[in-house]
């Protein structure tokens, strides 16, 4: 069956360190992968999108990698800050117009 | 950037009541909107895909007579939870893509969700 797994339910790191979150998927061949941030009681907010033919994407302190051979995406936040504390969701789409399917998310806590 | 507005943000009502949730795309046209449900510490689960001017497509296990979806215009989709019961209590979130930008490989923009509590 198809699965999207975000390996850590929760991750605690020290302020200033790099946070690395993992997203693995099985039995999917996604056209692209997206990462979202969700704060408690709010809807997800789009962060980054990476296509199947792209290896890496960056935006300010964020970096996403996409390895279609390993079926894995890594999401990095460098120089992390307490304000980065939130749940981060990985989402896949099989094609451009299909809805996103989400992982359970990783709750990141950045400790000052 | 693209904004999706969802209303109301919170509803508390008695069992048996029908509840309507509105989802609007404020600065773009959305031929397709999506409705998700999220339980505490769980993933967003897709309930249905709402298509402007046609019937919604429901995911397996979602009762279409229970969760009525209407997508009457390019900027508005509504979800009505009919005869709601305590087990329908959840966080409902709508989402839309900017159709004018081709729809392909575009991010989905989400509303801020509706917390539904059925007593």
Short mmCIF file of C-alpha atoms in Angstrom, two decimals, chain A residues 41-106:
data_model
loop_
_atom_site.label_atom_id
_atom_site.label_comp_id
_atom_site.label_asym_id
_atom_site.label_seq_id
_atom_site.Cartn_x
_atom_site.Cartn_y
_atom_site.Cartn_z
CA UNK A 41 -5.11 25.47 15.28
CA UNK A 42 -4.10 26.86 11.88
CA UNK A 43 -4.07 25.61 8.32
CA UNK A 44 -0.82 24.53 6.65
CA UNK A 45 1.35 27.21 5.06
CA UNK A 46 3.30 26.40 1.90
CA UNK A 47 7.10 26.53 2.21
CA UNK A 48 8.80 24.80 -0.70
CA UNK A 49 8.02 22.68 -3.75
CA UNK A 50 10.53 20.41 -5.47
CA UNK A 51 9.93 18.56 -8.72
CA UNK A 52 10.98 15.01 -9.51
CA UNK A 53 13.76 16.21 -11.81
CA UNK A 54 15.22 18.55 -9.19
CA UNK A 55 17.74 17.44 -6.58
CA UNK A 56 17.70 20.43 -4.30
CA UNK A 57 15.77 23.64 -3.67
CA UNK A 58 16.62 26.51 -1.35
CA UNK A 59 14.74 29.43 0.12
CA UNK A 60 16.45 31.62 2.68
CA UNK A 61 17.30 29.32 5.63
CA UNK A 62 15.36 26.39 4.17
CA UNK A 63 16.71 23.63 1.95
CA UNK A 64 14.89 20.63 0.51
CA UNK A 65 16.39 17.64 -1.26
CA UNK A 66 14.53 15.03 -3.28
CA UNK A 67 16.01 11.62 -4.02
CA UNK A 68 13.63 9.59 -6.20
CA UNK A 69 15.91 6.56 -6.02
CA UNK A 70 15.84 6.46 -2.24
CA UNK A 71 12.23 7.71 -2.27
CA UNK A 72 13.17 10.30 0.27
CA UNK A 73 13.12 14.03 0.88
CA UNK A 74 15.11 15.88 3.49
CA UNK A 75 14.06 19.26 4.84
CA UNK A 76 16.69 21.42 6.51
CA UNK A 77 16.34 24.60 8.55
CA UNK A 78 19.70 26.23 9.16
CA UNK A 79 20.43 28.60 12.05
CA UNK A 80 17.16 27.52 13.65
CA UNK A 81 15.23 29.92 15.86
CA UNK A 82 12.50 29.40 18.48
CA UNK A 83 10.06 30.94 15.97
CA UNK A 84 10.70 27.95 13.70
CA UNK A 85 8.94 25.72 16.25
CA UNK A 86 5.93 24.19 14.49
CA UNK A 87 4.77 21.00 12.81
CA UNK A 88 6.27 20.43 9.38
CA UNK A 89 4.32 18.39 6.86
CA UNK A 90 5.59 16.58 3.81
CA UNK A 91 3.10 16.21 0.95
CA UNK A 92 3.13 14.42 -2.38
CA UNK A 93 1.20 14.84 -5.60
CA UNK A 94 1.18 12.21 -8.32
CA UNK A 95 0.58 14.80 -11.02
CA UNK A 96 -0.08 18.49 -11.44
CA UNK A 97 -3.78 18.44 -10.79
CA UNK A 98 -4.16 15.69 -8.23
CA UNK A 99 -4.67 16.63 -4.57
CA UNK A 100 -1.83 16.47 -2.12
CA UNK A 101 -1.41 13.50 0.18
CA UNK A 102 0.19 14.36 3.51
CA UNK A 103 2.49 12.70 5.98
CA UNK A 104 1.68 12.91 9.69
CA UNK A 105 4.17 15.67 10.26
CA UNK A 106 7.12 16.26 12.53
#
